[in-house]
Coordinates of N, CA and C in Angstrom, one line a residue:
X593 N -17.4 -31.6 -120.2 CA -18.2 -30.9 -119.1 C -17.4 -31.1 -117.9
X594 N -16.5 -32.0 -117.5 CA -15.9 -32.5 -116.2 C -15.0 -31.2 -116.2
X595 N -14.1 -31.0 -117.2 CA -13.1 -30.0 -117.0 C -13.7 -28.5 -116.9
X596 N -14.9 -28.3 -117.6 CA -15.6 -26.8 -117.2 C -16.0 -26.7 -115.9
X597 N -16.4 -27.8 -115.4 CA -17.0 -27.9 -113.9 C -15.8 -27.7 -112.9
X598 N -14.5 -28.5 -113.4 CA -13.5 -28.5 -112.4 C -13.1 -27.2 -112.4
X599 N -13.0 -26.4 -113.6 CA -12.4 -24.8 -113.6 C -13.3 -24.0 -112.9
X600 N -14.4 -24.3 -112.3 CA -15.4 -23.5 -111.6 C -15.5 -24.0 -110.1
X601 N -14.7 -24.9 -109.7 CA -14.7 -25.5 -108.5 C -14.8 -24.6 -107.1
X602 N -14.0 -23.4 -107.6 CA -13.8 -22.4 -106.3 C -15.4 -21.9 -105.8
X603 N -16.4 -22.0 -106.9 CA -17.6 -21.6 -106.5 C -18.5 -22.8 -105.9
X604 N -17.7 -23.9 -105.8 CA -18.6 -25.0 -105.5 C -18.2 -25.6 -104.1
X605 N -19.2 -26.1 -103.3 CA -18.8 -26.9 -102.1 C -18.8 -28.4 -102.2
X606 N -17.6 -28.8 -102.2 CA -17.5 -30.2 -102.8 C -18.3 -31.2 -101.8
X607 N -18.2 -30.9 -100.5 CA -19.1 -31.9 -99.4 C -20.0 -30.9 -98.7
X608 N -21.2 -30.9 -99.3 CA -22.1 -30.1 -98.5 C -22.8 -30.5 -97.3
X609 N -22.5 -31.9 -97.1 CA -22.9 -32.6 -95.9 C -21.9 -32.2 -94.7
X610 N -20.7 -32.1 -95.2 CA -19.7 -31.6 -94.1 C -19.7 -30.2 -93.7
X611 N -20.2 -29.6 -94.4 CA -20.6 -27.9 -94.3 C -21.6 -27.6 -93.1
X612 N -22.4 -28.5 -92.8 CA -23.6 -28.4 -91.9 C -23.1 -27.5 -90.6
X613 N -23.7 -26.6 -90.5 CA -23.4 -25.8 -89.2 C -22.4 -24.7 -89.4
X614 N -21.6 -24.8 -90.7 CA -20.6 -24.0 -90.8 C -20.5 -23.4 -92.2
X615 N -21.8 -23.1 -92.7 CA -22.1 -22.4 -94.0 C -21.7 -20.8 -93.6
X616 N -22.0 -20.3 -92.5 CA -21.3 -19.0 -92.6 C -19.9 -18.7 -92.8
X617 N -19.1 -19.7 -92.4 CA -17.7 -19.6 -92.7 C -17.2 -19.2 -94.2
X618 N -18.3 -19.7 -95.0 CA -18.0 -19.3 -96.5 C -18.5 -17.9 -96.8
X619 N -19.2 -17.1 -96.0 CA -19.8 -16.1 -96.2 C -19.5 -15.0 -95.2
X620 N -18.1 -14.6 -94.9 CA -17.6 -14.0 -93.8 C -18.2 -12.5 -93.6
X621 N -18.6 -11.9 -94.7 CA -18.9 -10.8 -94.9 C -20.5 -10.5 -95.1
X622 N -21.2 -11.6 -95.2 CA -22.7 -11.6 -95.2 C -23.2 -12.1 -93.9
X623 N -24.4 -11.2 -93.6 CA -25.0 -11.5 -92.5 C -26.0 -12.7 -92.4
X624 N -27.0 -12.7 -93.5 CA -27.9 -13.8 -93.7 C -27.7 -14.7 -94.8
X625 N -28.0 -15.8 -94.9 CA -27.8 -17.0 -95.8 C -29.2 -17.3 -96.3
X626 N -29.3 -17.5 -97.7 CA -30.3 -17.9 -98.4 C -30.2 -19.2 -99.3
X627 N -31.0 -20.0 -99.5 CA -30.8 -21.3 -100.2 C -32.1 -21.3 -101.4
X628 N -31.6 -21.5 -102.5 CA -32.4 -21.8 -103.6 C -32.2 -23.1 -104.0
X629 N -33.4 -24.1 -103.6 CA -33.3 -25.5 -103.8 C -33.6 -25.9 -105.1
X630 N -32.8 -26.4 -106.2 CA -33.1 -26.5 -107.4 C -33.0 -25.3 -108.1
X631 N -31.7 -24.9 -108.2 CA -31.2 -23.3 -108.6 C -31.3 -23.3 -110.2
X632 N -31.2 -24.3 -110.8 CA -31.4 -24.2 -112.4 C -30.1 -23.5 -112.9
X633 N -30.6 -22.7 -113.9 CA -29.2 -22.0 -114.5 C -28.6 -20.7 -113.8
X634 N -29.3 -20.7 -112.7 CA -28.8 -19.3 -111.8 C -29.4 -18.2 -112.1
X635 N -30.4 -17.7 -113.0 CA -30.7 -16.5 -113.2 C -31.3 -15.8 -111.9
X636 N -32.3 -16.4 -111.0 CA -32.7 -16.0 -109.9 C -31.7 -15.6 -108.9
X637 N -30.8 -16.7 -108.6 CA -29.8 -16.7 -107.6 C -28.9 -15.3 -107.8
X638 N -28.4 -15.3 -109.1 CA -27.5 -14.2 -109.4 C -28.2 -12.9 -109.3
X639 N -29.3 -12.9 -109.7 CA -30.1 -11.6 -109.6 C -30.2 -11.1 -108.1
X640 N -30.4 -12.0 -107.2 CA -30.8 -11.8 -105.7 C -29.1 -11.4 -105.1
X641 N -28.2 -12.2 -105.6 CA -26.7 -12.0 -105.2 C -26.1 -10.6 -105.4
X642 N -26.6 -10.1 -106.8 CA -26.1 -8.9 -107.4 C -26.8 -7.7 -106.5
X643 N -28.2 -8.0 -106.2 CA -29.0 -7.0 -105.6 C -28.9 -6.8 -104.1
X644 N -28.3 -7.8 -103.6 CA -27.9 -7.8 -101.9 C -26.5 -8.3 -101.9
X645 N -25.5 -7.6 -101.6 CA -24.1 -8.0 -101.4 C -23.8 -8.2 -100.0
X646 N -25.1 -7.7 -99.1 CA -25.0 -8.1 -97.7 C -25.4 -9.4 -97.3
X647 N -26.0 -10.4 -98.3 CA -26.5 -11.6 -97.9 C -25.6 -12.7 -98.8
X648 N -25.6 -13.9 -98.2 CA -24.9 -15.0 -99.0 C -26.0 -15.9 -99.6
X649 N -25.9 -16.4 -100.7 CA -26.7 -17.2 -101.4 C -26.2 -18.7 -101.7
X650 N -26.9 -19.7 -101.7 CA -26.5 -21.1 -101.7 C -27.5 -21.5 -102.7
X651 N -26.8 -22.2 -103.9 CA -27.6 -22.8 -104.9 C -27.4 -24.3 -104.8
X652 N -28.4 -25.2 -104.8 CA -28.2 -26.6 -104.9 C -28.9 -27.0 -106.1
X653 N -28.3 -28.1 -106.9 CA -28.8 -28.3 -108.1 C -28.3 -29.8 -108.4
X654 N -29.1 -30.7 -108.7 CA -28.8 -31.9 -109.0 C -28.2 -32.4 -110.4
X655 N -28.6 -31.6 -111.2 CA -28.3 -31.8 -112.7 C -26.9 -30.9 -113.0
X656 N -26.0 -31.8 -113.5 CA -24.5 -31.2 -113.7 C -24.6 -30.1 -114.8
X657 N -25.3 -30.5 -116.0 CA -25.3 -29.8 -117.2 C -25.9 -28.2 -116.8
X658 N -27.0 -28.3 -116.0 CA -27.6 -27.2 -115.6 C -26.9 -26.4 -114.6
X659 N -26.1 -27.1 -113.6 CA -25.4 -26.4 -112.8 C -24.3 -25.6 -113.4
X660 N -23.9 -26.3 -114.4 CA -22.5 -25.5 -115.3 C -23.0 -24.2 -115.6
X661 N -24.1 -24.1 -116.1 CA -24.5 -22.7 -116.6 C -25.0 -21.7 -115.5
X662 N -25.4 -22.2 -114.4 CA -25.4 -21.3 -113.5 C -23.8 -20.9 -112.7
X663 N -22.9 -21.9 -112.7 CA -21.5 -21.4 -112.3 C -21.0 -20.5 -113.5
X664 N -21.2 -20.7 -114.7 CA -20.7 -19.9 -115.6 C -21.3 -18.4 -115.5
X665 N -22.6 -18.6 -115.3 CA -23.2 -17.0 -115.4 C -22.5 -16.4 -114.0
X666 N -22.4 -17.0 -112.8 CA -21.9 -16.3 -111.7 C -20.5 -15.9 -111.9
X667 N -19.6 -16.7 -112.6 CA -18.3 -16.3 -112.9 C -18.1 -15.2 -113.7
X668 N -19.1 -15.3 -114.8 CA -19.0 -14.1 -115.8 C -19.3 -12.8 -115.1
X669 N -20.1 -12.8 -114.1 CA -20.6 -11.6 -113.7 C -19.7 -11.3 -112.3
X670 N -18.6 -12.1 -112.1 CA -17.7 -11.9 -110.8 C -18.6 -11.6 -109.6
X671 N -19.3 -12.5 -109.3 CA -20.2 -12.4 -108.0 C -19.7 -13.2 -107.0
X672 N -19.3 -12.7 -105.9 CA -18.4 -13.3 -104.8 C -19.3 -14.0 -103.6
X673 N -20.7 -13.7 -103.5 CA -21.5 -14.1 -102.6 C -22.5 -15.1 -102.8
X674 N -22.1 -16.0 -103.9 CA -22.8 -17.3 -104.0 C -21.9 -18.5 -103.8
X675 N -22.4 -19.6 -103.5 CA -21.7 -21.0 -103.5 C -22.9 -21.9 -103.9
X676 N -22.3 -23.0 -104.7 CA -23.1 -24.2 -105.4 C -22.7 -25.2 -104.7
X677 N -23.7 -26.3 -104.8 CA -23.5 -27.7 -104.4 C -24.4 -28.5 -105.4
X678 N -23.6 -29.5 -105.9 CA -23.9 -30.5 -106.9 C -24.4 -31.7 -106.1
X679 N -25.6 -31.7 -105.8 CA -26.2 -32.8 -105.0 C -28.0 -32.9 -105.1
X680 N -28.3 -34.2 -105.0 CA -29.8 -34.3 -105.0 C -30.1 -34.4 -103.4
X681 N -31.0 -33.8 -102.9 CA -31.1 -33.6 -101.5 C -32.5 -34.2 -101.1
X682 N -32.3 -35.4 -100.1 CA -33.3 -35.9 -99.5 C -34.0 -35.5 -98.3
X683 N -33.0 -34.9 -97.3 CA -33.4 -34.5 -96.2 C -32.4 -33.0 -96.1
X684 N -33.0 -31.8 -96.1 CA -32.2 -30.7 -95.8 C -31.4 -30.6 -94.5
X685 N -32.0 -31.2 -93.6 CA -31.5 -31.2 -91.9 C -30.1 -32.0 -92.3
X686 N -29.8 -32.8 -93.3 CA -28.4 -33.5 -93.2 C -27.5 -32.6 -93.8
X687 N -27.9 -31.3 -94.5 CA -26.8 -30.4 -95.1 C -26.7 -29.0 -94.1
X688 N -28.0 -28.7 -93.6 CA -28.0 -27.3 -92.7 C -28.4 -27.8 -91.4
X689 N -27.9 -26.9 -90.4 CA -28.2 -27.0 -89.0 C -29.4 -26.1 -88.7
X690 N -30.1 -26.6 -87.6 CA -31.4 -25.7 -87.2 C -30.9 -24.2 -87.1
X691 N -31.8 -23.4 -87.6 CA -31.7 -21.9 -87.6 C -30.5 -21.4 -88.6
X692 N -30.0 -22.2 -89.6 CA -29.0 -21.8 -90.1 C -29.4 -20.6 -91.5
X693 N -30.4 -20.8 -92.0 CA -30.9 -20.0 -93.0 C -32.0 -19.0 -92.7
X694 N -32.0 -17.9 -93.4 CA -32.9 -16.9 -93.2 C -34.0 -17.0 -94.2
X695 N -34.0 -17.7 -95.4 CA -34.9 -17.9 -96.2 C -34.5 -19.0 -97.2
X696 N -35.6 -19.7 -97.8 CA -35.4 -20.7 -98.8 C -36.3 -20.6 -100.0
X697 N -35.8 -20.5 -101.0 CA -36.7 -20.4 -102.3 C -36.7 -21.8 -103.0
X698 N -38.0 -21.8 -103.5 CA -38.3 -23.1 -104.2 C -39.1 -22.6 -105.5
X699 N -38.4 -22.3 -106.5 CA -38.7 -21.9 -107.8 C -39.2 -23.1 -108.8
X700 N -40.3 -23.2 -109.4 CA -40.6 -24.3 -110.4 C -40.1 -25.4 -110.4
X701 N -40.1 -26.1 -109.1 CA -39.7 -27.2 -108.8 C -40.5 -28.3 -109.6
X702 N -39.9 -29.5 -109.8 CA -40.4 -30.5 -110.6 C -41.9 -31.0 -110.0
X703 N -43.0 -31.0 -110.7 CA -44.0 -31.5 -110.1 C -44.4 -32.7 -109.8
X704 N -43.8 -33.9 -110.1 CA -43.9 -35.1 -110.0 C -45.5 -35.5 -110.1
X705 N -46.0 -35.4 -111.4 CA -47.4 -35.5 -111.5 C -48.2 -36.8 -111.0
X706 N -47.5 -38.0 -111.1 CA -48.1 -39.1 -110.6 C -48.3 -39.0 -109.1
X707 N -49.4 -39.5 -108.7 CA -49.7 -39.6 -107.3 C -48.7 -40.2 -106.5
X708 N -48.2 -41.4 -107.1 CA -47.5 -42.2 -106.2 C -46.0 -41.7 -106.0
X709 N -45.9 -40.5 -106.6 CA -44.4 -39.7 -106.5 C -44.6 -38.5 -105.5
X710 N -45.9 -38.5 -104.9 CA -46.0 -37.1 -104.1 C -45.1 -37.0 -103.0
X711 N -44.3 -37.9 -102.5 CA -43.3 -37.6 -101.4 C -41.9 -37.1 -102.2
X712 N -42.0 -37.2 -103.4 CA -40.8 -36.5 -104.1 C -40.9 -34.9 -104.4
X713 N -42.1 -34.6 -104.1 CA -42.3 -33.2 -104.4 C -41.7 -32.5 -103.4
X714 N -40.8 -31.2 -103.9 CA -40.4 -30.5 -102.9 C -41.1 -29.7 -101.8
X715 N -42.4 -29.6 -102.2 CA -43.4 -29.1 -101.3 C -44.3 -30.2 -100.5
X716 N -43.8 -31.3 -100.5 CA -44.5 -32.6 -99.6 C -44.5 -32.0 -98.2
X717 N -45.6 -32.1 -97.4 CA -45.7 -31.7 -96.1 C -44.4 -32.0 -95.1
X718 N -44.0 -33.0 -95.2 CA -42.9 -33.6 -94.3 C -41.5 -32.6 -94.7
X719 N -41.3 -32.3 -96.0 CA -40.4 -31.4 -96.4 C -40.4 -29.9 -95.9
X720 N -41.5 -29.8 -96.0 CA -41.9 -28.1 -95.5 C -41.6 -28.1 -94.1
X721 N -41.9 -29.1 -93.2 CA -41.5 -29.2 -91.8 C -40.0 -29.1 -91.6
X722 N -39.4 -29.9 -92.4 CA -37.7 -30.0 -92.5 C -37.3 -28.5 -92.8
X723 N -37.8 -27.9 -93.7 CA -37.3 -26.7 -94.3 C -37.4 -25.5 -93.0
X724 N -38.7 -25.7 -92.4 CA -38.9 -24.5 -91.3 C -37.8 -24.9 -90.3
X725 N -37.4 -26.2 -90.0 CA -36.3 -26.5 -88.8 C -35.1 -25.7 -89.1
X726 N -34.7 -25.6 -90.4 CA -33.4 -25.1 -90.7 C -33.5 -23.6 -90.8
X727 N -34.5 -23.0 -90.8 CA -34.7 -21.4 -90.7 C -34.6 -20.8 -89.5
X728 N -33.9 -19.8 -89.4 CA -34.0 -18.8 -88.2 C -35.3 -18.2 -87.8
X729 N -35.7 -17.8 -86.6 CA -36.8 -17.3 -86.3 C -37.2 -16.1 -87.2
X730 N -38.5 -16.2 -87.9 CA -38.8 -15.1 -88.8 C -38.4 -15.5 -90.2
X731 N -37.6 -16.5 -90.5 CA -37.4 -16.8 -91.8 C -38.6 -17.5 -92.6
X732 N -38.2 -17.5 -93.9 CA -39.3 -17.9 -94.9 C -39.2 -19.0 -95.9
X733 N -40.2 -19.6 -96.4 CA -40.2 -20.3 -97.5 C -40.8 -19.7 -98.5
X734 N -40.4 -19.4 -99.7 CA -41.0 -18.8 -100.9 C -41.2 -19.9 -102.2
X735 N -42.4 -20.0 -102.4 CA -42.8 -21.0 -103.6 C -43.2 -20.5 -104.7
X736 N -42.7 -20.8 -106.0 CA -43.3 -20.2 -107.0 C -43.3 -21.5 -108.1
X737 N -44.6 -21.5 -108.9 CA -44.9 -22.5 -109.7 C -45.8 -22.1 -110.8
X738 N -45.7 -22.6 -111.9 CA -46.6 -22.4 -113.2 C -47.6 -23.4 -113.0
X739 N -47.2 -24.7 -112.3 CA -48.1 -25.7 -112.2 C -49.3 -25.7 -111.3
X740 N -50.4 -25.5 -111.8 CA -51.7 -25.2 -110.8 C -51.9 -26.3 -110.0
X741 N -51.7 -27.5 -110.4 CA -52.1 -28.8 -109.7 C -50.9 -29.1 -108.6
X742 N -49.7 -28.6 -108.7 CA -48.8 -28.7 -107.8 C -49.2 -27.7 -106.8
X743 N -49.5 -26.6 -107.2 CA -49.7 -25.3 -106.2 C -51.0 -25.9 -105.3
X744 N -52.0 -26.4 -105.8 CA -53.1 -27.1 -105.0 C -52.6 -28.0 -103.8
X745 N -51.8 -28.8 -104.5 CA -51.2 -29.9 -103.5 C -50.3 -29.0 -102.4
X746 N -49.7 -28.1 -102.8 CA -48.8 -27.4 -102.0 C -49.7 -26.9 -100.7
X747 N -50.8 -26.1 -101.3 CA -51.7 -25.6 -100.3 C -52.4 -26.5 -99.2
X748 N -52.6 -27.5 -99.8 CA -53.1 -28.7 -99.1 C -52.2 -29.2 -97.9
X749 N -50.9 -29.3 -98.5 CA -49.7 -29.9 -97.5 C -49.5 -28.9 -96.5
X750 N -49.6 -27.4 -96.8 CA -49.4 -26.5 -95.9 C -50.5 -26.4 -94.8
X751 N -51.7 -26.8 -95.2 CA -53.0 -26.7 -94.3 C -52.8 -27.9 -93.5
X752 N -52.4 -29.1 -94.0 CA -52.2 -30.4 -92.9 C -51.3 -30.1 -92.0
X753 N -50.2 -29.4 -92.4 CA -49.2 -29.2 -91.3 C -49.5 -28.2 -90.2
X754 N -50.4 -27.3 -90.7 CA -50.7 -26.3 -89.9 C -49.8 -25.0 -90.0
X755 N -49.3 -24.8 -91.0 CA -48.4 -23.7 -91.2 C -49.0 -22.5 -91.7
X756 N -48.5 -21.4 -91.4 CA -49.1 -20.0 -91.6 C -48.6 -19.5 -92.8
X757 N -49.5 -19.1 -93.7 CA -49.3 -18.4 -94.9 C -49.1 -17.0 -94.8
X758 N -48.1 -16.3 -94.9 CA -48.0 -14.8 -95.0 C -48.5 -14.1 -96.4
X759 N -48.0 -14.9 -97.6 CA -48.5 -14.1 -98.9 C -49.0 -15.2 -99.7
X760 N -50.0 -15.0 -100.5 CA -50.3 -16.0 -101.7 C -51.2 -15.1 -102.6
X761 N -50.9 -15.7 -104.0 CA -51.6 -15.2 -105.1 C -51.5 -16.5 -106.2
X762 N -52.4 -16.5 -107.0 CA -52.4 -17.4 -108.2 C -51.9 -16.6 -109.4
X763 N -51.7 -15.5 -109.2 CA -51.4 -14.7 -110.4 C -50.3 -13.5 -109.8
X764 N -49.1 -14.2 -109.8 CA -48.0 -13.1 -109.1 C -47.7 -11.8 -109.6
X765 N -47.7 -11.9 -111.1 CA -47.4 -10.7 -111.7 C -48.4 -9.6 -111.9
X766 N -49.6 -10.1 -111.5 CA -50.7 -9.2 -111.6 C -51.0 -8.9 -110.1
X767 N -50.4 -9.2 -109.0 CA -50.4 -8.9 -107.6 C -49.3 -7.8 -107.3
X768 N -49.7 -7.2 -106.1 CA -48.8 -6.4 -105.4 C -47.3 -7.1 -105.2
X769 N -47.2 -8.4 -104.9 CA -46.2 -9.3 -104.6 C -45.2 -9.1 -105.8
X770 N -45.7 -9.3 -107.0 CA -44.8 -9.3 -108.2 C -43.8 -8.3 -108.4
X771 N -44.1 -7.1 -108.1 CA -43.2 -6.1 -108.3 C -41.8 -6.2 -107.6
X772 N -41.7 -6.9 -106.5 CA -40.4 -7.0 -105.9 C -39.8 -8.5 -106.3
X773 N -40.2 -9.1 -107.1 CA -39.8 -10.5 -107.3 C -38.5 -10.4 -108.6
X774 N -37.5 -11.0 -108.2 CA -36.6 -11.3 -109.3 C -36.9 -12.6 -110.1
X775 N -37.0 -12.8 -111.2 CA -37.5 -13.6 -112.0 C -36.6 -14.9 -112.4
X776 N -36.9 -16.0 -112.7 CA -36.3 -17.1 -113.4 C -36.4 -17.3 -114.5
X777 N -35.4 -18.2 -115.3 CA -35.8 -18.2 -116.9 C -37.1 -18.7 -116.9
X778 N -37.6 -19.8 -116.5 CA -39.1 -20.2 -116.6 C -39.9 -19.4 -116.5
X779 N -39.8 -18.6 -115.4 CA -40.9 -17.4 -115.2 C -40.9 -16.7 -116.2
X780 N -39.9 -16.2 -117.1 CA -40.1 -15.0 -117.9 C -40.6 -15.8 -119.2
X781 N -40.2 -17.1 -119.4 CA -41.0 -17.8 -120.5 C -42.6 -18.0 -120.4
X782 N -42.9 -18.4 -119.3 CA -44.3 -18.5 -118.9 C -45.1 -17.2 -118.9
X783 N -44.5 -16.2 -118.4 CA -45.2 -14.9 -118.3 C -45.2 -14.5 -119.7
X784 N -44.3 -14.7 -120.7 CA -44.5 -14.1 -121.9 C -45.7 -14.8 -122.7
X785 N -45.8 -16.0 -122.2 CA -47.0 -16.8 -122.8 C -48.4 -16.8 -122.2
X786 N -48.2 -15.7 -121.4 CA -49.7 -15.4 -120.7 C -50.0 -16.5 -119.6
X787 N -49.1 -17.1 -118.9 CA -49.3 -18.4 -118.0 C -49.2 -17.6 -116.5
X788 N -50.2 -17.7 -115.9 CA -50.4 -17.2 -114.4 C -49.2 -18.0 -113.6
X789 N -48.5 -17.4 -112.7 CA -47.5 -17.9 -111.8 C -48.2 -17.9 -110.5
X790 N -48.2 -19.1 -109.7 CA -48.6 -19.4 -108.4 C -47.5 -18.9 -107.3
X791 N -48.0 -18.3 -106.3 CA -46.9 -18.0 -105.4 C -47.5 -18.1 -104.0
X792 N -46.6 -18.4 -103.0 CA -47.2 -18.4 -101.7 C -45.8 -18.2 -100.9
X793 N -45.8 -17.5 -99.8 CA -44.8 -17.4 -98.8 C -45.3 -17.8 -97.5
X794 N -44.3 -18.7 -96.9 CA -44.4 -19.1 -95.5 C -43.5 -18.6 -94.5

């Protein structure tokens, strides 16, 4: 696996912390930058990158075997407006400067179901505030999850922090919002099984 990752190193940012405030340098032809935190196998990110060559996309993934699939998918499709980082993120402000991103996607994040692990959830209130800080004015946070419990938690955290909801539904693909969405691997699987997809945009 290490050899396969090394062969695709041109798609990776080796030290994302050193890139703070300088991400635009990697995307000279793109106006806006978007982040998917926990990008999985890259279906969602590559879908957006192919649809919008005027935007730059950053995928962060901690699992190397999963990241490899995203890298290979990107290389095979010859996509030039994506870069990846292999890192587990504690505080996004360590990697991105204030106002550096136009949008953040949180797709089917680990629900961390035990109450004592609430602070590890990517939609924990303090994390949401951190995300807002690295967004430019008008930037968004988009959350999708099949986990109803995590979604309830997310809405509670949004309320606690006084954040404004722009769009929200508990059944994305039965809503008007679903038509514009590019899907993930998990999303296709859950949708085929008849599971509702929760969605909120901040």
